[in-house]
Amino acid sequence: MIRKSNLPMAIVFASILCCNASFAQKNKNAAPVAATATDAPKKEAKKTIKEIIKPTKLSDGLFAMYQDTAIGTVYMKIKKEQLNKEYIYFNYAENGVVSAGAFKGSFRDNEVFSIRKYFDRIEFVKENTNYYFDPANPISKSADANINKPILASLKIVAEEGENYLLKADELFLVENLSQIKPSPNPNAKPGASFTLGTLSKEKTKFASIRNYPKNTDVIVEYVYDNPAPSNGGGPDVTDARSVTVKIQHSIIEMPKNNFKPRYDDPRIGYFMQQIEDMTTQKATPYKDVINRWNLEKKDPSATLSEPIEPITWWIENTTPEEFRPTIKEAILTWNQAFEKAGFKNAIRCEVQPDTASWDAGDIRYNVLRWTSSPFPPFGGYGPSFVNPKTGQIIGADIMLEYVFFTNRLKQEKLFDATSQTFQANEFTQNNFCDIGNYFSQATQFGNAALMAYSATDVEKSNYIKQSLYYLVLHEVGHTFGLNHNMKASQLHSPANINNTTLTKQI
């Protein structure tokens, strides 16, 4: 019965196979069907610059910047004429936390980079300014040998029109390409002994603002670092160690075009300088170090004493307590006496930033004396400047002063912990750090205590504070003129004459 029932099924199955084979043979012999245009994969047309920047807001200046008004993406336009040129790069911390090594007003990188085109990419290349090769010497033809010129960033050109190239600026600024923001860990530190930043968050890091001018482009970025399980919570100023924001301003500056003449360093005079070694000399001292100084030019070159074409103007930030402003202005303008010896009249000006000002201290075109009152102040006073590394020309400066200078707050954490937050931050910024403000703050506190012990009058106490502030501002302003510490000045007057105001008030 089983065999009888399976026989018809076998016949049916064999018939199906024959039909399929016959159909396949017919298809094999049939002419192929031509593919239509709609069947081919479509190649998406590359968008033009005009199309990409349509939903953006333009910030025009040295480099045109476009920010998408819907998603925040920023594009940067490079002109052909801007290729193969050098620019000054400078950045500073607009805000942060001291224990993270980035605090308000701290100056950071100051270097030179160039922009190059490589096929469909734009490269940002850091230039080495530490060496000099005499162009008249044939060995200068090998000036690039064994000297590194790192490519900091290589960005794909997203659109090109004529002599303009559009880049996605997120890939340049929202990462640590131009500058290392997170400090490298101390290899000698015990795990968890000090506070460290977490991992840079791609989602949270964003552009805070863009300031653009004909000779410089400033980009302010909020870098956010996440650490889901921190082993060190930092201090109370950190708020929450799982997420820490560091606000950095990147400034790209056009190379100055003027009559500035570099001046070589004299080791007998204390100037901050740019170290440059002559690689084409046989001298035992192959130094071509140039000092940091401002570009002052006389209006009347033939006059013994002349006003400058462009004076050095200082602005007292509107954060400054009003009772301090007259003393600060007096200290700043006192430097005019020194510049008169150099042949300049009214070389220094001082203004107060109005509350209605349309600019803030982050604008590098303004030299600003600023104030903060930090929970863990890294200094009492701090007076850095930024320069053209090739010539030593000072381009701008700021002075940061901490309100702790006038209070009775002691840095007690340094007494109990050698790896304290402030100590770590100072180590990170040691190349630009002046510690006189800290020690002078302690001296001021001691002086206040002594005045109280001797029942000094309010007038005497007020005068003492003014003298302390006057000295601090005078000192930090001196740094912004390129002057280093003058240790010899401590011997200017004998111990018997140090309280003789007739002598000490003389410059």
Short mmCIF file of C-alpha atoms in Angstrom, two decimals:
data_model
loop_
_atom_site.label_atom_id
_atom_site.label_comp_id
_atom_site.label_asym_id
_atom_site.label_seq_id
_atom_site.Cartn_x
_atom_site.Cartn_y
_atom_site.Cartn_z
CA MET A 1 0.00 0.00 0.00
CA ILE A 2 2.83 2.35 0.79
CA ARG A 3 4.60 1.81 -2.54
CA LYS A 4 1.36 2.35 -4.48
CA SER A 5 0.71 5.66 -2.71
CA ASN A 6 4.32 7.00 -3.23
CA LEU A 7 4.51 6.29 -6.96
CA PRO A 8 2.38 9.19 -8.16
CA MET A 9 4.34 11.61 -5.90
CA ALA A 10 7.68 10.53 -7.38
CA ILE A 11 6.36 11.17 -10.86
CA VAL A 12 5.16 14.64 -9.87
CA PHE A 13 8.52 15.48 -8.27
CA ALA A 14 10.43 14.38 -11.37
CA SER A 15 8.17 16.52 -13.54
CA ILE A 16 8.91 19.60 -11.44
CA LEU A 17 12.65 19.04 -11.80
CA CYS A 18 12.36 18.73 -15.58
CA CYS A 19 10.34 21.93 -15.82
CA ASN A 20 12.87 23.86 -13.71
CA ALA A 21 15.77 22.55 -15.82
CA SER A 22 13.97 23.48 -19.05
CA PHE A 23 13.20 27.00 -17.69
CA ALA A 24 16.80 27.48 -16.63
CA GLN A 25 18.06 26.41 -20.07
CA LYS A 26 15.74 28.90 -21.76
CA ASN A 27 16.97 31.71 -19.46
CA LYS A 28 20.57 30.74 -20.17
CA ASN A 29 20.04 31.04 -23.92
CA ALA A 30 18.00 34.23 -23.66
CA ALA A 31 19.65 37.59 -24.40
CA PRO A 32 20.52 39.58 -21.25
CA VAL A 33 18.20 42.42 -20.37
CA ALA A 34 19.92 45.83 -20.50
CA ALA A 35 20.07 47.64 -17.15
CA THR A 36 18.19 50.91 -17.02
CA ALA A 37 19.63 54.18 -15.68
CA THR A 38 17.37 53.93 -12.66
CA ASP A 39 18.94 50.59 -11.66
CA ALA A 40 22.51 52.04 -11.32
CA PRO A 41 23.51 53.36 -7.86
CA LYS A 42 23.18 57.10 -7.73
CA LYS A 43 26.29 59.14 -6.91
CA GLU A 44 25.31 61.94 -4.58
CA ALA A 45 26.33 65.32 -5.93
CA LYS A 46 28.84 67.16 -3.75
CA LYS A 47 27.31 70.19 -2.09
CA THR A 48 28.69 73.62 -2.80
CA ILE A 49 29.94 76.03 -0.14
CA LYS A 50 26.86 78.16 -0.73
CA GLU A 51 24.56 75.21 -0.07
CA ILE A 52 26.38 74.10 3.09
CA ILE A 53 26.48 77.53 4.70
CA LYS A 54 22.86 78.37 3.85
CA PRO A 55 21.52 77.39 7.33
CA THR A 56 24.44 79.01 9.17
CA LYS A 57 25.30 82.30 10.83
CA LEU A 58 28.43 84.04 9.55
CA SER A 59 31.12 85.43 11.85
CA ASP A 60 33.49 87.19 9.49
CA GLY A 61 37.10 88.08 10.22
CA LEU A 62 40.60 86.69 9.67
CA PHE A 63 39.02 83.29 8.97
CA ALA A 64 35.31 83.29 8.13
CA MET A 65 33.42 81.03 10.55
CA TYR A 66 29.90 79.69 9.93
CA GLN A 67 27.79 78.10 12.66
CA ASP A 68 24.75 75.99 11.82
CA THR A 69 21.81 77.61 13.58
CA ALA A 70 20.04 74.26 14.12
CA ILE A 71 22.73 71.83 15.32
CA GLY A 72 25.66 74.12 16.21
CA THR A 73 28.23 72.65 13.79
CA VAL A 74 30.88 75.21 12.81
CA TYR A 75 32.60 75.51 9.44
CA MET A 76 35.80 77.39 8.72
CA LYS A 77 36.67 78.93 5.35
CA ILE A 78 40.27 79.00 4.18
CA LYS A 79 41.24 81.21 1.26
CA LYS A 80 43.93 80.12 -1.18
CA GLU A 81 45.91 83.23 -0.29
CA GLN A 82 45.99 82.05 3.34
CA LEU A 83 47.75 78.81 2.47
CA ASN A 84 51.48 78.36 3.06
CA LYS A 85 51.51 81.25 5.52
CA GLU A 86 52.45 81.35 9.19
CA TYR A 87 50.07 82.38 11.97
CA ILE A 88 50.50 82.87 15.69
CA TYR A 89 48.49 80.50 17.85
CA PHE A 90 47.69 81.41 21.45
CA ASN A 91 45.27 79.96 23.95
CA TYR A 92 44.31 80.61 27.53
CA ALA A 93 41.84 79.25 30.06
CA GLU A 94 38.75 81.40 30.38
CA ASN A 95 37.54 79.21 33.22
CA GLY A 96 38.14 75.88 34.92
CA VAL A 97 39.18 74.50 38.27
CA VAL A 98 42.59 74.95 39.83
CA SER A 99 43.02 71.23 40.57
CA ALA A 100 42.55 70.48 36.85
CA GLY A 101 45.47 72.73 35.92
CA ALA A 102 43.29 75.25 34.06
CA PHE A 103 42.10 78.30 35.95
CA LYS A 104 40.63 81.62 34.89
CA GLY A 105 43.17 83.77 33.07
CA SER A 106 45.98 81.19 32.85
CA PHE A 107 48.03 81.64 29.68
CA ARG A 108 48.95 78.40 27.90
CA ASP A 109 50.32 77.73 24.40
CA ASN A 110 52.02 80.47 22.38
CA GLU A 111 53.46 79.18 19.12
CA VAL A 112 53.54 79.44 15.33
CA PHE A 113 51.77 77.21 12.82
CA SER A 114 51.26 77.22 9.06
CA ILE A 115 48.37 76.06 6.87
CA ARG A 116 49.02 73.75 3.93
CA LYS A 117 46.91 71.96 1.32
CA TYR A 118 47.50 68.29 0.63
CA PHE A 119 45.21 67.03 -2.16
CA ASP A 120 41.70 67.04 -0.64
CA ARG A 121 42.85 67.95 2.89
CA ILE A 122 44.02 71.04 4.77
CA GLU A 123 46.87 70.56 7.25
CA PHE A 124 47.75 72.66 10.30
CA VAL A 125 51.49 72.30 10.86
CA LYS A 126 53.35 73.50 13.96
CA GLU A 127 56.54 75.39 13.12
CA ASN A 128 59.76 75.05 15.09
CA THR A 129 61.01 78.53 16.08
CA ASN A 130 63.96 77.39 18.22
CA TYR A 131 66.60 77.56 15.51
CA TYR A 132 68.09 80.06 13.07
CA PHE A 133 69.84 79.33 9.77
CA ASP A 134 71.71 82.11 7.98
CA PRO A 135 70.20 82.12 4.45
CA ALA A 136 73.61 83.12 3.04
CA ASN A 137 75.12 79.89 4.35
CA PRO A 138 74.70 76.89 2.02
CA ILE A 139 73.93 74.66 5.01
CA SER A 140 70.64 76.54 5.37
CA LYS A 141 69.39 74.41 2.47
CA SER A 142 69.15 71.54 4.94
CA ALA A 143 67.39 73.62 7.60
CA ASP A 144 64.56 71.10 7.92
CA ALA A 145 66.82 68.13 8.58
CA ASN A 146 66.11 66.34 11.87
CA ILE A 147 63.76 69.07 13.11
CA ASN A 148 60.21 67.96 13.67
CA LYS A 149 57.28 69.90 12.26
CA PRO A 150 54.23 68.02 13.56
CA ILE A 151 50.92 68.00 11.71
CA LEU A 152 48.52 68.99 14.47
CA ALA A 153 45.41 68.42 12.39
CA SER A 154 44.48 67.22 8.89
CA LEU A 155 40.95 68.15 7.87
CA LYS A 156 39.09 66.98 4.80
CA ILE A 157 37.83 69.72 2.50
CA VAL A 158 34.03 69.41 2.59
CA ALA A 159 33.47 71.90 -0.25
CA GLU A 160 35.58 73.89 -2.66
CA GLU A 161 34.67 76.83 -4.83
CA GLY A 162 37.19 78.84 -6.80
CA GLU A 163 39.93 79.74 -4.34
CA ASN A 164 37.95 79.01 -1.17
CA TYR A 165 38.03 75.81 0.89
CA LEU A 166 35.44 74.91 3.53
CA LEU A 167 36.38 72.76 6.54
CA LYS A 168 34.38 71.32 9.40
CA ALA A 169 35.84 73.27 12.32
CA ASP A 170 34.45 70.82 14.91
CA GLU A 171 37.31 68.49 13.96
CA LEU A 172 39.83 71.23 14.73
CA PHE A 173 38.52 72.85 17.92
CA LEU A 174 36.26 70.33 19.70
CA VAL A 175 39.15 67.91 20.15
CA GLU A 176 42.64 68.34 21.57
CA ASN A 177 44.37 68.83 18.21
CA LEU A 178 45.66 72.38 18.47
CA SER A 179 46.43 72.09 22.17
CA GLN A 180 46.55 69.50 24.93
CA ILE A 181 43.86 70.53 27.39
CA LYS A 182 43.93 67.64 29.84
CA PRO A 183 47.28 67.57 31.73
CA SER A 184 49.41 64.46 31.40
CA PRO A 185 49.38 62.30 34.53
CA ASN A 186 52.30 62.48 36.91
CA PRO A 187 54.10 59.11 36.55
CA ASN A 188 55.41 59.38 40.10
CA ALA A 189 52.04 60.05 41.70
CA LYS A 190 50.22 57.31 43.54
CA PRO A 191 46.94 56.23 41.90
CA GLY A 192 44.08 58.37 43.15
CA ALA A 193 46.39 60.68 45.09
CA SER A 194 45.50 63.74 43.01
CA PHE A 195 42.48 64.87 41.05
CA THR A 196 42.52 64.16 37.31
CA LEU A 197 40.12 64.90 34.48
CA GLY A 198 38.15 62.08 32.92
CA THR A 199 37.61 61.31 29.22
CA LEU A 200 36.68 64.07 26.79
CA SER A 201 32.96 63.88 26.03
CA LYS A 202 32.20 64.25 22.33
CA GLU A 203 28.52 64.84 23.02
CA LYS A 204 28.91 67.51 25.74
CA THR A 205 31.91 69.45 24.39
CA LYS A 206 30.67 72.50 22.46
CA PHE A 207 31.42 75.95 21.08
CA ALA A 208 30.72 78.67 23.64
CA SER A 209 31.25 81.64 21.31
CA ILE A 210 33.21 82.96 18.35
CA ARG A 211 34.83 86.38 18.17
CA ASN A 212 36.16 87.43 14.80
CA TYR A 213 38.23 90.43 13.76
CA PRO A 214 40.28 91.36 10.69
CA LYS A 215 43.59 90.30 12.28
CA ASN A 216 42.54 87.51 14.66
CA THR A 217 39.92 84.81 15.09
CA ASP A 218 39.01 83.73 18.64
CA VAL A 219 37.12 80.50 19.27
CA ILE A 220 35.92 79.72 22.80
CA VAL A 221 35.20 76.05 23.55
CA GLU A 222 33.76 74.34 26.60
CA TYR A 223 35.55 71.00 26.98
CA VAL A 224 33.65 68.54 29.17
CA TYR A 225 35.43 65.57 30.75
CA ASP A 226 33.44 62.62 32.08
CA ASN A 227 34.59 60.15 34.71
CA PRO A 228 31.75 57.83 35.85
CA ALA A 229 33.73 56.49 38.84
CA PRO A 230 36.33 59.04 40.02
CA SER A 231 38.83 57.89 42.64
CA ASN A 232 39.51 61.48 43.73
CA GLY A 233 36.70 63.99 44.00
CA GLY A 234 38.93 67.05 43.98
CA GLY A 235 37.72 69.80 46.27
CA PRO A 236 34.42 71.58 46.90
CA ASP A 237 35.09 73.79 43.87
CA VAL A 238 34.90 70.74 41.57
CA THR A 239 31.18 70.27 42.45
CA ASP A 240 30.93 66.83 40.85
CA ALA A 241 34.08 64.99 39.70
CA ARG A 242 32.04 62.88 37.27
CA SER A 243 31.69 65.86 34.92
CA VAL A 244 34.13 68.78 34.78
CA THR A 245 34.11 71.67 32.30
CA VAL A 246 37.21 73.57 31.19
CA LYS A 247 36.61 76.68 29.07
CA ILE A 248 39.45 77.47 26.65
CA GLN A 249 39.87 80.30 24.17
CA HIS A 250 41.83 79.55 20.99
CA SER A 251 43.22 82.58 19.17
CA ILE A 252 44.62 82.48 15.64
CA ILE A 253 46.49 85.71 14.96
CA GLU A 254 47.82 87.17 11.75
CA MET A 255 51.59 87.64 11.72
CA PRO A 256 52.26 91.32 12.60
CA LYS A 257 53.36 93.47 9.67
CA ASN A 258 55.28 96.43 11.05
CA ASN A 259 58.73 97.91 11.56
CA PHE A 260 59.44 95.93 14.72
CA LYS A 261 63.11 95.08 15.06
CA PRO A 262 63.99 92.16 17.34
CA ARG A 263 66.46 92.97 20.10
CA TYR A 264 68.96 90.36 21.19
CA ASP A 265 69.06 89.30 24.81
CA ASP A 266 71.76 90.60 27.12
CA PRO A 267 72.22 88.17 30.05
CA ARG A 268 73.09 91.11 32.32
CA ILE A 269 69.53 92.43 32.01
CA GLY A 270 66.54 90.38 33.14
CA TYR A 271 64.10 90.04 30.25
CA PHE A 272 61.79 87.23 29.32
CA MET A 273 62.96 85.98 25.96
CA GLN A 274 62.52 83.58 23.05
CA GLN A 275 65.38 81.09 22.91
CA ILE A 276 66.83 80.80 19.41
CA GLU A 277 70.03 78.94 18.50
CA ASP A 278 72.14 79.85 15.47
CA MET A 279 72.83 76.61 13.61
CA THR A 280 75.20 78.23 11.08
CA THR A 281 77.85 79.67 13.38
CA GLN A 282 81.04 78.26 14.86
CA LYS A 283 80.88 80.43 17.97
CA ALA A 284 80.94 78.80 21.39
CA THR A 285 77.86 80.85 22.25
CA PRO A 286 75.54 80.39 19.25
CA TYR A 287 72.72 82.42 20.77
CA LYS A 288 70.29 84.64 18.90
CA ASP A 289 67.80 84.90 21.76
CA VAL A 290 65.40 87.84 21.40
CA ILE A 291 63.78 89.63 24.31
CA ASN A 292 60.04 90.12 24.76
CA ARG A 293 59.06 93.77 24.34
CA TRP A 294 56.29 95.95 22.96
CA ASN A 295 56.43 97.63 19.57
CA LEU A 296 56.69 101.31 20.54
CA GLU A 297 57.41 103.81 17.78
CA LYS A 298 57.83 107.54 18.24
CA LYS A 299 55.45 109.93 16.54
CA ASP A 300 58.44 112.21 16.08
CA PRO A 301 61.55 110.03 15.58
CA SER A 302 63.84 113.07 15.78
CA ALA A 303 62.54 114.18 19.20
CA THR A 304 64.36 113.25 22.38
CA LEU A 305 60.99 112.76 24.07
CA SER A 306 57.99 111.84 21.93
CA GLU A 307 54.60 110.24 22.38
CA PRO A 308 54.29 106.80 20.77
CA ILE A 309 52.26 106.20 17.64
CA GLU A 310 50.30 103.59 19.56
CA PRO A 311 50.58 103.66 23.37
CA ILE A 312 50.22 100.59 25.58
CA THR A 313 46.70 100.87 26.96
CA TRP A 314 45.63 99.07 30.12
CA TRP A 315 42.00 98.54 31.08
CA ILE A 316 40.86 98.06 34.66
CA GLU A 317 38.15 95.40 34.39
CA ASN A 318 34.72 96.30 35.78
CA THR A 319 35.08 93.38 38.23
CA THR A 320 37.59 95.48 40.19
CA PRO A 321 36.37 96.79 43.57
CA GLU A 322 35.86 100.52 43.14
CA GLU A 323 37.94 101.44 46.19
CA PHE A 324 41.00 99.79 44.55
CA ARG A 325 40.74 101.47 41.16
CA PRO A 326 42.54 104.77 41.91
CA THR A 327 45.55 102.96 43.44
CA ILE A 328 45.73 100.53 40.52
CA LYS A 329 45.64 103.36 37.99
CA GLU A 330 48.36 105.24 39.85
CA ALA A 331 50.62 102.16 39.89
CA ILE A 332 50.11 101.50 36.17
CA LEU A 333 50.80 105.09 35.11
CA THR A 334 53.91 105.27 37.31
CA TRP A 335 55.65 103.17 34.66
CA ASN A 336 55.54 106.22 32.37
CA GLN A 337 58.53 107.56 34.33
CA ALA A 338 60.60 104.57 33.24
CA PHE A 339 59.52 104.91 29.60
CA GLU A 340 60.49 108.58 29.62
CA LYS A 341 64.05 107.44 30.21
CA ALA A 342 63.69 105.50 26.97
CA GLY A 343 62.43 108.59 25.10
CA PHE A 344 58.67 108.01 25.25
CA LYS A 345 56.12 110.40 26.74
CA ASN A 346 52.74 109.01 27.86
CA ALA A 347 53.69 105.54 26.65
CA ILE A 348 51.21 103.98 29.08
CA ARG A 349 47.51 104.75 29.28
CA CYS A 350 44.95 103.43 31.74
CA GLU A 351 41.17 103.30 31.36
CA VAL A 352 38.33 101.71 33.32
CA GLN A 353 36.10 99.26 31.49
CA PRO A 354 32.54 100.63 31.62
CA ASP A 355 29.70 98.34 32.62
CA THR A 356 28.15 99.05 29.23
CA ALA A 357 31.23 97.88 27.29
CA SER A 358 30.48 95.63 24.31
CA TRP A 359 33.75 93.72 24.81
CA ASP A 360 35.09 91.56 27.61
CA ALA A 361 38.56 90.64 28.83
CA GLY A 362 38.67 87.63 26.51
CA ASP A 363 39.10 89.98 23.55
CA ILE A 364 42.87 89.78 22.97
CA ARG A 365 42.91 93.29 21.51
CA TYR A 366 42.55 94.66 25.05
CA ASN A 367 45.11 94.46 27.86
CA VAL A 368 43.04 93.97 30.98
CA LEU A 369 43.72 93.94 34.71
CA ARG A 370 41.24 91.38 36.02
CA TRP A 371 39.93 90.21 39.40
CA THR A 372 38.69 86.90 40.74
CA SER A 373 37.89 85.48 44.15
CA SER A 374 38.64 81.77 43.84
CA PRO A 375 37.93 79.09 46.45
CA PHE A 376 41.49 77.80 46.00
CA PRO A 377 43.43 80.76 44.55
CA PRO A 378 46.48 79.65 42.55
CA PHE A 379 48.22 83.01 43.05
CA GLY A 380 47.94 86.47 44.56
CA GLY A 381 48.94 88.16 41.32
CA TYR A 382 49.85 86.92 37.84
CA GLY A 383 51.10 89.02 34.90
CA PRO A 384 51.71 87.04 31.70
CA SER A 385 51.89 88.21 28.08
CA PHE A 386 51.83 86.54 24.67
CA VAL A 387 54.25 87.26 21.86
CA ASN A 388 55.36 86.60 18.33
CA PRO A 389 57.77 83.69 19.05
CA LYS A 390 59.90 84.60 16.04
CA THR A 391 60.64 88.19 17.04
CA GLY A 392 59.72 88.57 20.72
CA GLN A 393 57.17 91.29 19.98
CA ILE A 394 54.60 91.38 22.77
CA ILE A 395 51.13 91.36 21.23
CA GLY A 396 48.95 91.43 24.32
CA ALA A 397 48.83 90.88 28.06
CA ASP A 398 46.51 90.44 31.02
CA ILE A 399 46.98 90.66 34.77
CA MET A 400 45.04 88.43 37.12
CA LEU A 401 44.64 89.47 40.76
CA GLU A 402 43.00 87.38 43.48
CA TYR A 403 40.83 88.93 46.18
CA VAL A 404 42.51 86.58 48.65
CA PHE A 405 45.35 89.12 48.67
CA PHE A 406 43.23 91.31 50.95
CA THR A 407 41.59 88.64 53.07
CA ASN A 408 42.75 86.57 56.02
CA ARG A 409 42.30 83.25 54.23
CA LEU A 410 45.36 81.04 54.59
CA LYS A 411 46.25 78.24 52.19
CA GLN A 412 46.15 75.69 54.94
CA GLU A 413 45.97 72.72 52.58
CA LYS A 414 49.63 73.34 51.68
CA LEU A 415 50.59 72.95 55.33
CA PHE A 416 49.20 69.42 55.55
CA ASP A 417 49.45 67.98 52.05
CA ALA A 418 52.42 68.41 49.74
CA THR A 419 50.28 67.19 46.83
CA SER A 420 47.55 69.75 47.40
CA GLN A 421 45.39 71.07 44.59
CA THR A 422 47.10 74.45 44.47
CA PHE A 423 50.54 72.87 44.49
CA GLN A 424 49.64 70.65 41.55
CA ALA A 425 48.23 73.58 39.59
CA ASN A 426 51.31 75.69 40.24
CA GLU A 427 53.54 72.88 39.02
CA PHE A 428 51.48 72.63 35.83
CA THR A 429 51.88 76.35 35.09
CA GLN A 430 55.38 76.79 36.44
CA ASN A 431 56.77 78.21 33.19
CA ASN A 432 54.54 81.26 33.49
CA PHE A 433 54.15 81.38 37.25
CA CYS A 434 55.19 84.22 39.53
CA ASP A 435 54.86 83.34 43.21
CA ILE A 436 55.49 86.79 44.67
CA GLY A 437 51.75 87.41 44.99
CA ASN A 438 51.38 84.42 47.30
CA TYR A 439 54.25 85.39 49.58
CA PHE A 440 53.29 89.06 49.51
CA SER A 441 49.74 88.08 50.45
CA GLN A 442 51.12 86.37 53.55
CA ALA A 443 53.24 89.45 54.32
CA THR A 444 50.18 91.66 53.94
CA GLN A 445 48.25 89.49 56.39
CA PHE A 446 51.11 89.69 58.85
CA GLY A 447 51.24 93.47 58.46
CA ASN A 448 47.51 93.76 59.07
CA ALA A 449 47.85 91.67 62.23
CA ALA A 450 50.72 93.87 63.42
CA LEU A 451 48.70 97.04 62.79
CA MET A 452 45.80 95.63 64.79
CA ALA A 453 48.14 94.63 67.62
CA TYR A 454 49.49 98.18 67.80
CA SER A 455 45.98 99.71 67.61
CA ALA A 456 46.62 101.41 64.27
CA THR A 457 44.06 103.90 63.00
CA ASP A 458 41.75 103.16 60.07
CA VAL A 459 43.74 105.64 57.99
CA GLU A 460 46.99 103.78 58.72
CA LYS A 461 45.37 100.44 57.86
CA SER A 462 43.95 101.86 54.63
CA ASN A 463 47.32 103.34 53.63
CA TYR A 464 49.01 100.02 54.30
CA ILE A 465 46.58 98.18 52.00
CA LYS A 466 47.06 100.81 49.29
CA GLN A 467 50.85 100.46 49.50
CA SER A 468 50.58 96.66 49.24
CA LEU A 469 48.26 96.85 46.23
CA TYR A 470 50.43 99.53 44.61
CA TYR A 471 53.51 97.34 44.90
CA LEU A 472 51.73 94.23 43.59
CA VAL A 473 50.32 96.00 40.52
CA LEU A 474 53.64 97.75 39.83
CA HIS A 475 55.36 94.36 39.94
CA GLU A 476 52.93 92.45 37.71
CA VAL A 477 52.71 95.25 35.14
CA GLY A 478 56.49 95.08 34.92
CA HIS A 479 56.22 91.43 33.88
CA THR A 480 53.85 92.36 31.05
CA PHE A 481 56.55 94.70 29.70
CA GLY A 482 58.86 91.71 29.36
CA LEU A 483 60.82 92.31 32.57
CA ASN A 484 61.93 89.39 34.69
CA HIS A 485 62.52 89.48 38.44
CA ASN A 486 65.08 92.07 39.50
CA MET A 487 66.69 90.52 42.57
CA LYS A 488 69.21 93.36 42.81
CA ALA A 489 66.37 95.75 43.63
CA SER A 490 66.14 94.25 47.12
CA GLN A 491 69.47 95.94 47.85
CA LEU A 492 68.50 99.34 46.48
CA HIS A 493 68.10 100.85 49.94
CA SER A 494 69.85 100.06 53.19
CA PRO A 495 67.82 98.69 56.13
CA ALA A 496 68.08 102.12 57.74
CA ASN A 497 66.42 103.79 54.73
CA ILE A 498 63.72 101.30 53.71
CA ASN A 499 61.09 103.30 55.62
CA ASN A 500 62.24 106.67 54.28
CA THR A 501 59.33 107.49 51.98
CA THR A 502 61.26 110.37 50.40
CA LEU A 503 63.66 107.76 48.96
CA THR A 504 61.32 104.80 48.44
CA LYS A 505 58.76 106.78 46.42
CA GLN A 506 61.40 107.69 43.86
CA ILE A 507 61.45 105.58 40.69
#
